Coordinates of C-alpha atoms and ligand atoms in Angstrom, one line a residue:
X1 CA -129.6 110.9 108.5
X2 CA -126.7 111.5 111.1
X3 CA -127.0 108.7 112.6
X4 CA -127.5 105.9 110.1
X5 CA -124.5 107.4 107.6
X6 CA -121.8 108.9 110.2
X7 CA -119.9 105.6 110.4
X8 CA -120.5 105.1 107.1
X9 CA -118.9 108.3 105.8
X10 CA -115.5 107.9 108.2
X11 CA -115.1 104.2 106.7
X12 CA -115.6 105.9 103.3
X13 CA -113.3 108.5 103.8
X14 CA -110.6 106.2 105.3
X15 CA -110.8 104.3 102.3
X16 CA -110.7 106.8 99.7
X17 CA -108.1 108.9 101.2
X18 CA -104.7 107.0 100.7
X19 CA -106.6 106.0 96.9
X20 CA -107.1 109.8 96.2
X21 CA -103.4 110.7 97.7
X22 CA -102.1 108.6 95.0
X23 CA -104.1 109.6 92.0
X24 CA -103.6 114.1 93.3
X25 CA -99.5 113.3 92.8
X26 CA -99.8 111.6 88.8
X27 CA -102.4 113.9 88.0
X28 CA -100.3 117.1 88.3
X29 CA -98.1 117.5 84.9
X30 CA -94.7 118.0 85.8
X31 CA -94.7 120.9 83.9
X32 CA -97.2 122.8 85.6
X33 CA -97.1 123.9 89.1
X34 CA -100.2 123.6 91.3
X35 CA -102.0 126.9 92.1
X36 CA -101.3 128.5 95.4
X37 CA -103.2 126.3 97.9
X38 CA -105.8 128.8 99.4
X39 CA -106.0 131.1 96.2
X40 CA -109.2 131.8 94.6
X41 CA -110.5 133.3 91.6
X42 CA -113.8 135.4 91.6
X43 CA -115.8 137.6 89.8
X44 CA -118.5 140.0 91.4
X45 CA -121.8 141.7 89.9
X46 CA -123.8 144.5 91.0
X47 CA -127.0 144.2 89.8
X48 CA -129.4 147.4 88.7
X49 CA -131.3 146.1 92.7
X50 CA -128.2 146.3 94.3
X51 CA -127.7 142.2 94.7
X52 CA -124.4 141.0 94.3
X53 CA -123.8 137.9 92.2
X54 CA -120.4 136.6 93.1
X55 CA -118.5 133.5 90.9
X56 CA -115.5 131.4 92.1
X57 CA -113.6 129.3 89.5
X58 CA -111.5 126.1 89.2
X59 CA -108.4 126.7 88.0
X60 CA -107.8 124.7 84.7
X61 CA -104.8 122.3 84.3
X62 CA -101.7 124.6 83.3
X63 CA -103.4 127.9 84.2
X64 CA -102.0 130.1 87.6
X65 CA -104.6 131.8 89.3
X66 CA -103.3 135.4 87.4
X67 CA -103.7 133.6 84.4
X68 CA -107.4 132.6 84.7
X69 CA -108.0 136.2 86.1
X70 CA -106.3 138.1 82.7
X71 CA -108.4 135.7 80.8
X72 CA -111.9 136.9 82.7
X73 CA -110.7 140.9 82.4
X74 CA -110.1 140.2 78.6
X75 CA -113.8 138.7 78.3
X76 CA -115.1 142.1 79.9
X77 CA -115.6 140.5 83.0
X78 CA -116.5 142.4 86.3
X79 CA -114.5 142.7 89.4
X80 CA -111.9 140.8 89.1
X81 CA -110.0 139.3 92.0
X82 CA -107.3 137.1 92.8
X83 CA -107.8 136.5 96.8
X84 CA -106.2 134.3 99.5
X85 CA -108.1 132.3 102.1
X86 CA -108.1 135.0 104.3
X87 CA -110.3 137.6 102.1
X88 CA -113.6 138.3 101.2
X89 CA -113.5 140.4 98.0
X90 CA -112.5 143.3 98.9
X91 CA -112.7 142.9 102.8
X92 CA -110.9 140.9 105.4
X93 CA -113.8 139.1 107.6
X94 CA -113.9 137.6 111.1
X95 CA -110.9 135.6 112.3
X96 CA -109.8 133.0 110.0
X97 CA -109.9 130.9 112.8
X98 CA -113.6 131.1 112.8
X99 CA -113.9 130.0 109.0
X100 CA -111.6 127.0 109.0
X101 CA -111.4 123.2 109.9
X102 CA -108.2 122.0 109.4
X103 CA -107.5 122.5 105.9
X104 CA -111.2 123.6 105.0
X105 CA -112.3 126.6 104.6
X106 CA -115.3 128.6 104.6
X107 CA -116.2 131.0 101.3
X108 CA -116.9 134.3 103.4
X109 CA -118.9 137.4 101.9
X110 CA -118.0 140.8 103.0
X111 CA -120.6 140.2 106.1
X112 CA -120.1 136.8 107.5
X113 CA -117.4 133.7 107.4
X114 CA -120.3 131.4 106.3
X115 CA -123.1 132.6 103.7
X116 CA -125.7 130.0 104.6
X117 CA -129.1 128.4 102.7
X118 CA -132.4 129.0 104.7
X119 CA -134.1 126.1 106.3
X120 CA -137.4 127.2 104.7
X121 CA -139.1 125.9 107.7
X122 CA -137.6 122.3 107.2
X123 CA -135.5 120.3 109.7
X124 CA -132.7 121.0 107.7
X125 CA -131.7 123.3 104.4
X126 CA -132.5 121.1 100.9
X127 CA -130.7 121.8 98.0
X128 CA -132.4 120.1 94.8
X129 CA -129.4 119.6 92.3
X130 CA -131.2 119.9 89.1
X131 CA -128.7 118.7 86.5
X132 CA -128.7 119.6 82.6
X133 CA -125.0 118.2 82.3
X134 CA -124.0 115.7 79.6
X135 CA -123.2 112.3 80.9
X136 CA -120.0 112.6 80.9
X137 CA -120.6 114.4 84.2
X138 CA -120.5 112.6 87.6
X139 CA -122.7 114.7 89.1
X140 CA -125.3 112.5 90.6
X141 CA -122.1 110.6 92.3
X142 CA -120.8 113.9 93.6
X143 CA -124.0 114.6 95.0
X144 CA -123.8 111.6 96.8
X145 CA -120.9 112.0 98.4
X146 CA -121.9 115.6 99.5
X147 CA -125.5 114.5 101.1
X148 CA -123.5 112.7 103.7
X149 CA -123.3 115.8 105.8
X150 CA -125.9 115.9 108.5
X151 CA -126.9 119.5 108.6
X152 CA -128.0 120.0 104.6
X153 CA -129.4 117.7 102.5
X154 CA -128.0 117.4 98.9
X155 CA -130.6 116.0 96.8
X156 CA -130.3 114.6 93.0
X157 CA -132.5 115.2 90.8
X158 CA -132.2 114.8 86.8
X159 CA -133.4 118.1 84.0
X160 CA -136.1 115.9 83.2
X161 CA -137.4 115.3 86.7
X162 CA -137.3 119.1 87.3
X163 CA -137.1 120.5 91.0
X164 CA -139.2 120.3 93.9
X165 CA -139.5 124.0 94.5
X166 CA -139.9 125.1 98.6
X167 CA -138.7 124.5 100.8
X168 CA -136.2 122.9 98.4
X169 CA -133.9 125.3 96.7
X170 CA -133.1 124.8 93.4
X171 CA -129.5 124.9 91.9
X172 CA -129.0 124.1 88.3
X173 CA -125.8 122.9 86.9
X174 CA -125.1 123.1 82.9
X175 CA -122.2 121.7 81.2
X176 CA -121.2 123.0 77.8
X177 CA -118.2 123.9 75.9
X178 CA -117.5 127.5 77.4
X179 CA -113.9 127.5 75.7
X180 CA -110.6 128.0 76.5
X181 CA -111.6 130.2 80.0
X182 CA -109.0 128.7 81.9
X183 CA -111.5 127.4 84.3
X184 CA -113.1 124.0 84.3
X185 CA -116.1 124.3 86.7
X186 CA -117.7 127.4 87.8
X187 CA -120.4 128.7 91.0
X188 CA -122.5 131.8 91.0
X189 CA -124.0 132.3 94.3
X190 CA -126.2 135.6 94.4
X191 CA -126.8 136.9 98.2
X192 CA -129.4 138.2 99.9
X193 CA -129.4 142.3 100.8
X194 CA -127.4 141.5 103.7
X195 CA -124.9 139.4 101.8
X196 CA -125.3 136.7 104.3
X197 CA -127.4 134.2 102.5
X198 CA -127.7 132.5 99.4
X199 CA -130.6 133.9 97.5
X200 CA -129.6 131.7 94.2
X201 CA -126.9 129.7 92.9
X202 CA -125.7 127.4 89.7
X203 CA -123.0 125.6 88.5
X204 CA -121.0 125.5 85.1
X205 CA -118.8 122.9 84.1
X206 CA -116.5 123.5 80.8
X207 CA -116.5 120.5 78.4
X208 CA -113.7 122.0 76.4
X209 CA -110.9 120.9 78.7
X210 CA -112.2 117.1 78.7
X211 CA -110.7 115.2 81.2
X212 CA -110.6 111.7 82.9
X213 CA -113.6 110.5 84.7
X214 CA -112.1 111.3 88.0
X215 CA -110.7 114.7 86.5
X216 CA -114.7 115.4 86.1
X217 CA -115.6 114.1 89.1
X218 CA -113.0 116.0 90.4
X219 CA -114.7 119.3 89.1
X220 CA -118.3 118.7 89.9
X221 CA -117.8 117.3 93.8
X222 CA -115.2 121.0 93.7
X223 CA -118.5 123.2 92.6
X224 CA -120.8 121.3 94.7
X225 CA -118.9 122.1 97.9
X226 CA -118.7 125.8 96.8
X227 CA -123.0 125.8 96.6
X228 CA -122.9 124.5 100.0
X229 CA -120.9 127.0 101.9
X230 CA -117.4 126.1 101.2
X231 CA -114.2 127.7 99.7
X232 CA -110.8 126.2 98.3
X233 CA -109.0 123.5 100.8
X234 CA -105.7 124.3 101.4
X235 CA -104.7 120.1 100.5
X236 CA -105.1 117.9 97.6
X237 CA -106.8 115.1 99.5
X238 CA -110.2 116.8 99.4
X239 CA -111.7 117.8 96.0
X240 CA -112.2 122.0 96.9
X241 CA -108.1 122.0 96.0
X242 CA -107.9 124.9 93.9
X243 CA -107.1 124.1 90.9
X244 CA -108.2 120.4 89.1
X245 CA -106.8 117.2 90.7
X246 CA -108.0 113.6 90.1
X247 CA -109.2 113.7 93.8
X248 CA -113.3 112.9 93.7
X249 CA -114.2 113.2 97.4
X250 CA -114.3 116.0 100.2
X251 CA -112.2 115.4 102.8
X252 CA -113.1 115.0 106.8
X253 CA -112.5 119.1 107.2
X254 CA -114.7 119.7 104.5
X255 CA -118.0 117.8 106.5
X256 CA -116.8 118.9 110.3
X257 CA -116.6 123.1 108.7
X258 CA -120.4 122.3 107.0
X259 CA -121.8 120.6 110.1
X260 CA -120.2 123.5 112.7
X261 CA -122.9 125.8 110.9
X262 CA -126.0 123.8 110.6
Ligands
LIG301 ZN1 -113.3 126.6 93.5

């Protein structure tokens, strides 16, 4: 797969990224300042076995980062955190050197820089994107776009089709209207004992802030990259920005960080 779509992903990306420059600028309201670059918003779970269950949200047009996180502690939510780029919840982890490309960054656990997916004795990890969304959703598209890594393959397929099973993993991603959350997507990645794998993960995308088709897009290519490793991008050229942007695509850092660890 590397090498039949490498050139094809550069030309893609040089294409897109003065397209997506444009659109990030006229798709922040004047009124509302962008979320600090590298800021994210989580929520961790102990369950009664001891496995964690950590979620990271996009930041909803007109919310800050504090905002979103007074909303989840008003819902009765669990560990609560506002964190920069630099920590895990509740630890600082190796080096930030050692979890960033550029602007991209990885989405470290307490144990490693890099929570990974296990190859389940094929050539290379499988993710099966099973997707309940509505329509409206560009999900298929984002998968796309995220498949042209070389080390992981991101692989479509729709509710009705169901997923493969091993040595696929499966990752489900709803849509519905969640309400006024203050996020518009959402990922739930639960680890293994040692917190440095993904033993599960799924995705949530909130109907009830709407949004252009590239806002969407926007949202589900953001939740796809968190499934496969990655945390907020510190620029609004790749779609892991923090907060909602018209931007559809991840950006050059965002494949070079995925393909450093697989
Ligand atoms: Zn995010």
């Amino acid at each position: 797969m590397h090498v039949l779509t490498g050139s094809k992903r550069r030309i893609s990306l040089a294409l897109t990224a003065a397209a997506a420059t444009v659109t990030a600028i006229a798709a922040v309201p004047a009124h509302a300042a962008p979320a600090p670059s590298n800021e994210r918003v989580v929520t961790v779970e102990r369950a009664a076995d001891g496995t964690l269950t950590e979620t990271i949200y996009q930041v909803a047009p007109g919310f800050t980062g504090a905002d979103l996180a007074n909303n989840l502690r008003a819902k009765g939510a669990s560990g609560v955190a506002v964190l920069s780029g630099e920590q895990a919840s509740g630890e600082v982890v190796a080096a930030v050197a050692a979890c960033s490309s550029g602007s991209a960054r990885t989405w470290p656990s307490s144990a490693t820089c890099f929570v990974r997916w296990s190859y389940n004795g094929a050539v290379r990890p499988v993710i099966d994107f099973v997707d309940h969304s509505g329509a409206s959703w560009p999900v298929g598209r984002a998968v796309t776009e995220w498949n042209e890594t070389s080390g992981i393959d991101s692989i479509y397929r729709p509710a009705s089709s169901g997923c493969d099973g091993a040595p696929a993993h499966c990752v489900h991603v709803y849509s519905s209207n969640y309400g006024a959350t203050g996020w518009t997507g959402s990922t739930s990645r639960t680890f293994n004992a040692a917190n440095t794998y993904y033993a599960s993960a799924s995705v949530k995308l909130n109907d009830y802030y709407g949004g252009t088709e590239a806002q969407k897009w926007n949202t589900a290519c953001h939740e796809l990259g968190h499934v496969l490793g990655l945390d907020h991008n510190t620029g609004t050229e790749s779609c892991l920005y923090s907060s909602r942007t018209s931007t559809k695509y991840p950006d050059a850092d965002d494949y070079n960080l995925i393909e450093r660890y697989y």
